[in-house]
mmCIF file of C-alpha atoms and ligand atoms in Angstrom:
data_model
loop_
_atom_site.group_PDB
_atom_site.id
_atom_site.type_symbol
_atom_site.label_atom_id
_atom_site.label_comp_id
_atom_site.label_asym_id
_atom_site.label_seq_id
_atom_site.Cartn_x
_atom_site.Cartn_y
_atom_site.Cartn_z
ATOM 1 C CA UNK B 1 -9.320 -10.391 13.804
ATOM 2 C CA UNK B 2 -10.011 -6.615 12.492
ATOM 3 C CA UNK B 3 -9.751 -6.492 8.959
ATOM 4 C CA UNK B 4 -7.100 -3.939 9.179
ATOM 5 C CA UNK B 5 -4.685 -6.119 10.949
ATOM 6 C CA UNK B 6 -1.125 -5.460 10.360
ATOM 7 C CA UNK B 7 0.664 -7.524 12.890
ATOM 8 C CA UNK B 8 -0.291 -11.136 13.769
ATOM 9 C CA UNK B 9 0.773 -12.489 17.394
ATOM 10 C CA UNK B 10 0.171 -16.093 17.355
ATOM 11 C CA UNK B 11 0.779 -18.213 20.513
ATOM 12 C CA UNK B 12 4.029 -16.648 21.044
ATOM 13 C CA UNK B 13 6.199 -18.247 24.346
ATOM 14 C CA UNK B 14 9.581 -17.011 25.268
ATOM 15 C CA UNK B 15 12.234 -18.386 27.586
ATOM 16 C CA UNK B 16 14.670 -17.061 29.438
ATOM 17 C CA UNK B 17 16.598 -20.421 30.358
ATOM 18 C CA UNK B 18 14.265 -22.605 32.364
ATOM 19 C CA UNK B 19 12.026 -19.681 32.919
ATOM 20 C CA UNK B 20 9.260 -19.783 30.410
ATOM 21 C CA UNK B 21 8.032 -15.934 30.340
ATOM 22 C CA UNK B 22 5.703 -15.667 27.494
ATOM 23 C CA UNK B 23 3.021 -17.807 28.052
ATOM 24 C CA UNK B 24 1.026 -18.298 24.362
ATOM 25 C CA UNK B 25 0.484 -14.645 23.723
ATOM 26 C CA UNK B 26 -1.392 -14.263 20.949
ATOM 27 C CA UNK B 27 -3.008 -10.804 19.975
ATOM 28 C CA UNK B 28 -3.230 -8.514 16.891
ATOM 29 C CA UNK B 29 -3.339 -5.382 15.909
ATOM 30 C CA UNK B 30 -4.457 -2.677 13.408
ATOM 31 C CA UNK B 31 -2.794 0.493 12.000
ATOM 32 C CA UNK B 32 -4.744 2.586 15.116
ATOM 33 C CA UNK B 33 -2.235 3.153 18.070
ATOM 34 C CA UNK B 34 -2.312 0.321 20.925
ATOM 35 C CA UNK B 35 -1.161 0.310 23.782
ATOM 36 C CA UNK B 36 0.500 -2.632 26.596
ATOM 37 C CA UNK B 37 0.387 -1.717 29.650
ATOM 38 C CA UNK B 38 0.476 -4.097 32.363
ATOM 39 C CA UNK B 39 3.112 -3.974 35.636
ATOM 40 C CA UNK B 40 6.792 -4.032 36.435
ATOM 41 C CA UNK B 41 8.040 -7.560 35.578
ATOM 42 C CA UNK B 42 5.055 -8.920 33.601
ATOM 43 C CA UNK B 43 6.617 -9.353 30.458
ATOM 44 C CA UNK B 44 6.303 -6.270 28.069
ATOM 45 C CA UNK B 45 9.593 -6.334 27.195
ATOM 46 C CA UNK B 46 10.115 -9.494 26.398
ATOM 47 C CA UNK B 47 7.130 -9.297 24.074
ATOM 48 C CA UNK B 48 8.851 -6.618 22.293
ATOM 49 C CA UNK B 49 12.277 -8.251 22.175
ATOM 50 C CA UNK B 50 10.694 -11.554 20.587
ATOM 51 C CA UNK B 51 8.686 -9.736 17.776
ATOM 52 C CA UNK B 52 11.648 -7.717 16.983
ATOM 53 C CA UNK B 53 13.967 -11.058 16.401
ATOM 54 C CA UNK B 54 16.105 -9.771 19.957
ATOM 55 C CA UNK B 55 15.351 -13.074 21.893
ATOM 56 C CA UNK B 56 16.999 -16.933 20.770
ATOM 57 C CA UNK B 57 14.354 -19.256 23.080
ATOM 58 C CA UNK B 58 10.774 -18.082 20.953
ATOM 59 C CA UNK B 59 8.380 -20.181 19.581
ATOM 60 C CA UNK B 60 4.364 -19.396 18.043
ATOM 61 C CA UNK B 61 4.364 -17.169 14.918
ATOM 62 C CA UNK B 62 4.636 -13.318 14.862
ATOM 63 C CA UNK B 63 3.597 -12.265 11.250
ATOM 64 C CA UNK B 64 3.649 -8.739 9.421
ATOM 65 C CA UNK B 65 1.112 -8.289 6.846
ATOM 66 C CA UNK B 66 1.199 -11.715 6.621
ATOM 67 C CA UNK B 67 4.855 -12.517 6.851
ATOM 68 C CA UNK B 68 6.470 -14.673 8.886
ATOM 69 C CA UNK B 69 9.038 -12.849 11.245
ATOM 70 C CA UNK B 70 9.959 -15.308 14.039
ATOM 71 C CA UNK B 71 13.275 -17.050 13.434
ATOM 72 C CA UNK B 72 14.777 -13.981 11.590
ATOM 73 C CA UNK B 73 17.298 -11.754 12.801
ATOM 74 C CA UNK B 74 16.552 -8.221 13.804
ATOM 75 C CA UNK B 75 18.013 -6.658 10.387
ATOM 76 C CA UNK B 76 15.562 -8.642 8.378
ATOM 77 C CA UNK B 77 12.587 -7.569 10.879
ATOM 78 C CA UNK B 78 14.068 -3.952 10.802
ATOM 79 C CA UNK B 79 13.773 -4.355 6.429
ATOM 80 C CA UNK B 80 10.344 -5.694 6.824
ATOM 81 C CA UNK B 81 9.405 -2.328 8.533
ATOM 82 C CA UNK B 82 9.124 -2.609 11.764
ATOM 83 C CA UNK B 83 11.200 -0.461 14.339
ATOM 84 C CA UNK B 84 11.973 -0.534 18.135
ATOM 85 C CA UNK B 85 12.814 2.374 20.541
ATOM 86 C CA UNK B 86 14.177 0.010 23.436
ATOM 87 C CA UNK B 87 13.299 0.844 26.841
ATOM 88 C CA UNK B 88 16.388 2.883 28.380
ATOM 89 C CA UNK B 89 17.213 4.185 25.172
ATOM 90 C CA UNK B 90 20.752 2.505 24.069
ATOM 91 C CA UNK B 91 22.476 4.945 22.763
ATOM 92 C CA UNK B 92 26.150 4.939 22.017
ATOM 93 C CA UNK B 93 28.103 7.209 24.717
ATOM 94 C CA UNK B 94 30.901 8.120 22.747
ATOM 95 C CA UNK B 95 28.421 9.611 19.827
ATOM 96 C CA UNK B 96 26.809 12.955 18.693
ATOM 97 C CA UNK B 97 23.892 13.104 18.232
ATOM 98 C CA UNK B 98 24.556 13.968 14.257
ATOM 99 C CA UNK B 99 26.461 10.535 14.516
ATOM 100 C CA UNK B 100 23.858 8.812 16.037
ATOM 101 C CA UNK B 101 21.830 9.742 13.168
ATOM 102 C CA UNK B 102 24.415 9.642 10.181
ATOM 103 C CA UNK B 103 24.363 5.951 11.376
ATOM 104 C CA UNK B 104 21.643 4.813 10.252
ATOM 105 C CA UNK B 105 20.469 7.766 7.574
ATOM 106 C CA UNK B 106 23.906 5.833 5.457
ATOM 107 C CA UNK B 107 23.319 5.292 1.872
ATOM 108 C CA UNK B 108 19.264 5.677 2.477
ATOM 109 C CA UNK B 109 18.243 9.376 0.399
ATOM 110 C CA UNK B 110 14.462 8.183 -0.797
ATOM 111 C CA UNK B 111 12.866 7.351 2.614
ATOM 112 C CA UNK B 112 10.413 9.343 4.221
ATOM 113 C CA UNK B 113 12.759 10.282 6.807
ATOM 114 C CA UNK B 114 16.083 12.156 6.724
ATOM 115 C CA UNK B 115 18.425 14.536 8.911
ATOM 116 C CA UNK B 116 16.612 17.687 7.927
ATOM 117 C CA UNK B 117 12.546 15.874 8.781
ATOM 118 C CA UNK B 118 14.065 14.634 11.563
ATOM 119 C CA UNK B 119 15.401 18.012 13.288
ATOM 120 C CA UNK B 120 11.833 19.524 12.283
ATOM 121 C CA UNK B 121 10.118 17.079 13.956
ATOM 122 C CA UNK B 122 13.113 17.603 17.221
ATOM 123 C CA UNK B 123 14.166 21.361 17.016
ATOM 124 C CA UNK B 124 15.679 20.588 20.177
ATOM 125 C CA UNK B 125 18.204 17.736 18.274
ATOM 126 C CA UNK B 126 19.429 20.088 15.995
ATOM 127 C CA UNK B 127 20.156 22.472 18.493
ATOM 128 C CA UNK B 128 22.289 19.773 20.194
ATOM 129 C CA UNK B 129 23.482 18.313 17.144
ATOM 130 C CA UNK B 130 27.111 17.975 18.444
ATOM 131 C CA UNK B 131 26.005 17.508 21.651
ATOM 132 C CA UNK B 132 27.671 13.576 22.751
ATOM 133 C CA UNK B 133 24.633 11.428 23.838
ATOM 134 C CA UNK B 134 25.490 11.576 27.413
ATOM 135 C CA UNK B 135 25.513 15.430 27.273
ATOM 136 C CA UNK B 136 21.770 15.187 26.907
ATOM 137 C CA UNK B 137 18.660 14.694 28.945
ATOM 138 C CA UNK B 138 16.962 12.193 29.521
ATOM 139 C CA UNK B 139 14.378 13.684 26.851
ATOM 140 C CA UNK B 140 16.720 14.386 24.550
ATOM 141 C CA UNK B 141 18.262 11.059 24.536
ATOM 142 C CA UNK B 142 14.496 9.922 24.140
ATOM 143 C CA UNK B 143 13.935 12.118 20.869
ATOM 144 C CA UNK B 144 16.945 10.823 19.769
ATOM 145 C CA UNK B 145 16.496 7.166 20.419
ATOM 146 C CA UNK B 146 13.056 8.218 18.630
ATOM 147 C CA UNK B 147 14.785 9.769 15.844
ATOM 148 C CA UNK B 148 17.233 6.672 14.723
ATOM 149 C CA UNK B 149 14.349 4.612 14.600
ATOM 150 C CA UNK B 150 12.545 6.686 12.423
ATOM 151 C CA UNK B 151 15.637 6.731 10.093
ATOM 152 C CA UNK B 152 14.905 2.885 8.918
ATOM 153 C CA UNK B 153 11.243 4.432 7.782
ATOM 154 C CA UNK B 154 9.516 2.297 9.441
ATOM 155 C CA UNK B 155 5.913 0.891 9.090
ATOM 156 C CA UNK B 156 5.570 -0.364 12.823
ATOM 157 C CA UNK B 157 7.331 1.484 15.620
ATOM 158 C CA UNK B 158 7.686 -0.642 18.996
ATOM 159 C CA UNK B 159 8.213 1.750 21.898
ATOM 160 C CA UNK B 160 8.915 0.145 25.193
ATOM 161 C CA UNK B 161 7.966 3.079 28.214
ATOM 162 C CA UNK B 162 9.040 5.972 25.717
ATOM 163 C CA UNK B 163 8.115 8.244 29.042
ATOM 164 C CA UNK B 164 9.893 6.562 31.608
ATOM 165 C CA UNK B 165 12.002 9.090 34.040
ATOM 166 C CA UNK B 166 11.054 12.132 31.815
ATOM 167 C CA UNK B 167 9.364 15.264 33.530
ATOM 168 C CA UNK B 168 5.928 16.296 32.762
ATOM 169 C CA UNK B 169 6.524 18.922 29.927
ATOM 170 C CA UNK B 170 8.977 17.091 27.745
ATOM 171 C CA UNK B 171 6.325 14.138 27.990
ATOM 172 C CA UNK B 172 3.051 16.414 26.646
ATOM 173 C CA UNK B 173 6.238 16.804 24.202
ATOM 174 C CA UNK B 174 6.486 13.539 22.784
ATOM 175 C CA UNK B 175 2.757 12.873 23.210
ATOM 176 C CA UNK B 176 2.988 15.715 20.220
ATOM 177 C CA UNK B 177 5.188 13.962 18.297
ATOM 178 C CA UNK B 178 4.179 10.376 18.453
ATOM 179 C CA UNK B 179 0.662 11.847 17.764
ATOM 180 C CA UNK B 180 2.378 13.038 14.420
ATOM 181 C CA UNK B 181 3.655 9.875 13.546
ATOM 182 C CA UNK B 182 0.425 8.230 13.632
ATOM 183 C CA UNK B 183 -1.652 10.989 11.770
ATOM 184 C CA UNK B 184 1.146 10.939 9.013
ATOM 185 C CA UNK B 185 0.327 6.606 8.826
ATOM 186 C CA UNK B 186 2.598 5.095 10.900
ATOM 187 C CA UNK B 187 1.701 2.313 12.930
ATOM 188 C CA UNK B 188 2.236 2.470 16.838
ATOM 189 C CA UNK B 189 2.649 -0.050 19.488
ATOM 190 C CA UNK B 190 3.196 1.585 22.453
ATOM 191 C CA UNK B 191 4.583 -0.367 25.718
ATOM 192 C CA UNK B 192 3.472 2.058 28.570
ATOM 193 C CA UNK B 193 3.132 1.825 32.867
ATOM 194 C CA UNK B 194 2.019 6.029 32.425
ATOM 195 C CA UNK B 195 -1.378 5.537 32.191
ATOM 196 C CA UNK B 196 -1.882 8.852 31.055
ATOM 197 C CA UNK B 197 0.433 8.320 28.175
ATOM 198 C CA UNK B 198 -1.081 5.406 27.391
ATOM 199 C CA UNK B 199 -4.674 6.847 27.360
ATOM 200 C CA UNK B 200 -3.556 9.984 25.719
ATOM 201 C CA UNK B 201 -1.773 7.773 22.623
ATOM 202 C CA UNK B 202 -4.087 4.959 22.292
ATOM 203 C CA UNK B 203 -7.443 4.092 22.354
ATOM 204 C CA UNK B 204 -7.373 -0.043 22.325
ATOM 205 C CA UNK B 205 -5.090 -1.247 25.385
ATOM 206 C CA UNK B 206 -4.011 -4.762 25.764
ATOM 207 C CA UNK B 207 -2.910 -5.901 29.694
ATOM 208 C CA UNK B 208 -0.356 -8.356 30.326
ATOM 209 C CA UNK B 209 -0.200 -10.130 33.435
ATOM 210 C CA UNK B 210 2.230 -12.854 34.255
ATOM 211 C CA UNK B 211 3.430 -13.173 30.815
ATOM 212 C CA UNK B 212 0.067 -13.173 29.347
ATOM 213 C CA UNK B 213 -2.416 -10.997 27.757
ATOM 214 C CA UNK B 214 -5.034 -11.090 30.432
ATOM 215 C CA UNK B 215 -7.422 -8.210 29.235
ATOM 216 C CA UNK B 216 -8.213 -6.049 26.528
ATOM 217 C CA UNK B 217 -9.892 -2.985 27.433
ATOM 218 C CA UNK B 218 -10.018 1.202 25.828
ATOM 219 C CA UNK B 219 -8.559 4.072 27.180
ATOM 220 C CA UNK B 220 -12.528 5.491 27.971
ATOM 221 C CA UNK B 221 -12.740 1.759 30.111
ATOM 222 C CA UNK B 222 -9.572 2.753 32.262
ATOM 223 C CA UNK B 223 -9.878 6.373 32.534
ATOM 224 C CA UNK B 224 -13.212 5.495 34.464
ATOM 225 C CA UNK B 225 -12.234 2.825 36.184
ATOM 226 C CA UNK B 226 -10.132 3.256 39.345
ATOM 227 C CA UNK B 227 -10.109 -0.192 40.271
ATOM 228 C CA UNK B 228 -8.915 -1.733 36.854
ATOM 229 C CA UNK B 229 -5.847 1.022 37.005
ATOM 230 C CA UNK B 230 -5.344 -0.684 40.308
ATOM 231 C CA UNK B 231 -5.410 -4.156 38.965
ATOM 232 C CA UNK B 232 -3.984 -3.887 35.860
ATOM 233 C CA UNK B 233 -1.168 -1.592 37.033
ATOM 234 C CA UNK B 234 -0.988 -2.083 40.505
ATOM 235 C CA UNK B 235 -0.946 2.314 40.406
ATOM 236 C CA UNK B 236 -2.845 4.937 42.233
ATOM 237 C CA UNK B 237 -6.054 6.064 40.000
ATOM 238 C CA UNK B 238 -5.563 9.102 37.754
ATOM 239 C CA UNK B 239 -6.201 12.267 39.407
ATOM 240 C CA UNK B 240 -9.801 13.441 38.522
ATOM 241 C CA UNK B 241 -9.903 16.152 36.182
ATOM 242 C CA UNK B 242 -10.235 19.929 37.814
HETATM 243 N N1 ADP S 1 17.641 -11.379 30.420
HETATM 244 C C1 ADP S 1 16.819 -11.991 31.297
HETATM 245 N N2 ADP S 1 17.177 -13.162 31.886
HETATM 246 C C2 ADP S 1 16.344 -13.783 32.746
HETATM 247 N N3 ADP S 1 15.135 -13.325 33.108
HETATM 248 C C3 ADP S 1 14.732 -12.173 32.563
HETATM 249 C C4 ADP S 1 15.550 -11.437 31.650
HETATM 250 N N4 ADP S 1 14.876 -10.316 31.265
HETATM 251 C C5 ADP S 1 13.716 -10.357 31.944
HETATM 252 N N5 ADP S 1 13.609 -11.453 32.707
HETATM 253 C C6 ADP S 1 12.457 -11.835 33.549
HETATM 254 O O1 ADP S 1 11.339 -12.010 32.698
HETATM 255 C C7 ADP S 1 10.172 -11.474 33.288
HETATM 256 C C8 ADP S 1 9.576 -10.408 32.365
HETATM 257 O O2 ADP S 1 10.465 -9.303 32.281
HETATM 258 P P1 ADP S 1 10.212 -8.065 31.322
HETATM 259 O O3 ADP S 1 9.812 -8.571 29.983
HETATM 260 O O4 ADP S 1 11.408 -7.191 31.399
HETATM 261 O O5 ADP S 1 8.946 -7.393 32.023
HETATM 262 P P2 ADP S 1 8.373 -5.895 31.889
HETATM 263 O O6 ADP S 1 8.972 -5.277 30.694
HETATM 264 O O7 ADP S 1 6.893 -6.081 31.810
HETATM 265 O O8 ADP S 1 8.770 -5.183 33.159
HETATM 266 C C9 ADP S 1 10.586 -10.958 34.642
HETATM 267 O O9 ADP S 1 10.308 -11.953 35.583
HETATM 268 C C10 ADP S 1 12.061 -10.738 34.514
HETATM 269 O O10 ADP S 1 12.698 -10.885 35.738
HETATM 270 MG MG1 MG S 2 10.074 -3.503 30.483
#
């Protein structure tokens, strides 16, 4: 284990009914970005859902600088600092996007995040600050999705395929932004099938295959390395650089 490790994955299983999906996972992590990347169906999700308290059938340990999370309920996992932007976003339909945020920013002044950071860090948000959630697109809903979680100031923040269905430009976007996060100290775990993304966020990537973490490997490793992309993501290599 680095010295610098933050969160502790310990033989972690999860069940879905009869269907026993993560298989004794058991990694860790530091305060650098990682990444998990792996394909469609291997279990990435359910990884996040079971550190994050989301999931009932979960058994191993998951601990935050040194705590013990598993077995507590997402609001004491949320107060212990860690944060999840869940893949398709969730937001509420009937909701602003000032609502979405007055939601959570409730009774919480001395955090390093507020309304006014977070439209800095979104221009775009504030702009569309009446805007209801539906109104938006799909990046927008991702900045604000991004934006709530940042409200709970957290010291960990999941993201499960922040880039999925966005176009090209608003991604190099919120490459910018979760870059930020990170300079400014804030832990990232970063669930990711755009390799470029991934590479571009994180240097250390963990693979999961079939429910387990099959490989660890770096961003240099996969960006030269057709035929791991192929394996690990079942994708077409990255276009070679012009
Ligand atoms: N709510 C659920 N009920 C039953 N099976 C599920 C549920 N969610 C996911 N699964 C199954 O668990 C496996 C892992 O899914 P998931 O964690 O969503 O993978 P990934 O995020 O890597 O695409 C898949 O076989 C999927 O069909
Ligand atoms: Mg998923």
């Amino acid at each position: 284990m680095p010295p610098d490790a933050i969160l502790e994955v310990k033989n972690l299983n999860a069940y879905y009914g009869p269907a026993h999906v993560l298989q004794d996972v058991s990694f860790e992590i530091g305060s650098e970005p990682t990444a998990i990347i792996g394909r469609n169906g291997m279990g990435k999700s359910t990884l996040c859902l079971s550190i994050m308290g989301m999931l009932q059938k979960v058994d191993g340990s998951v601990r935050f600088h040194g705590e013990e999370l598993l077995g507590k309920p997402p609001y004491k996992v949320a107060a212990a600092g860690l944060a999840f932007v869940p893949q398709g976003r969730r937001l509420f339909q009937s909701l602003t996007v000032e609502e979405h945020l007055r939601l959570v920013s409730n009774g919480n002044g001395n955090g390093r995040w507020n309304t006014e950071r977070i439209y800095e860090l979104f221009p775009r948000l504030a702009e569309r600050r009446r805007s209801g959630a539906m109104q938006l697109s799909g990046g927008e809903q991702q900045m604000l999705a991004i934006a709530r979680s940042l409200l709970l100031d957290p010291k960990l923040l999941i993201m499960d395929e922040p880039s999925e269905g966005l176009a090209p430009a608003v991604i190099d976007h919120l490459i910018d932004a979760i870059r930020g996060l990170s300079a400014e100290g804030t832990a990232i775990l970063l669930v990711e099938q755009n390799l470029s993304v991934a590479t571009e966020l994180a240097d250390r990537h963990l693979v999961m295959v079939a429910g387990r973490i099959a490989a660890e490997t770096t961003a240099d490793e996969l960006e030269n390395d057709p035929d791991a992309q192929r394996r690990y993501l079942g994708v077409e290599p990255l276009a070679e650089e012009a």
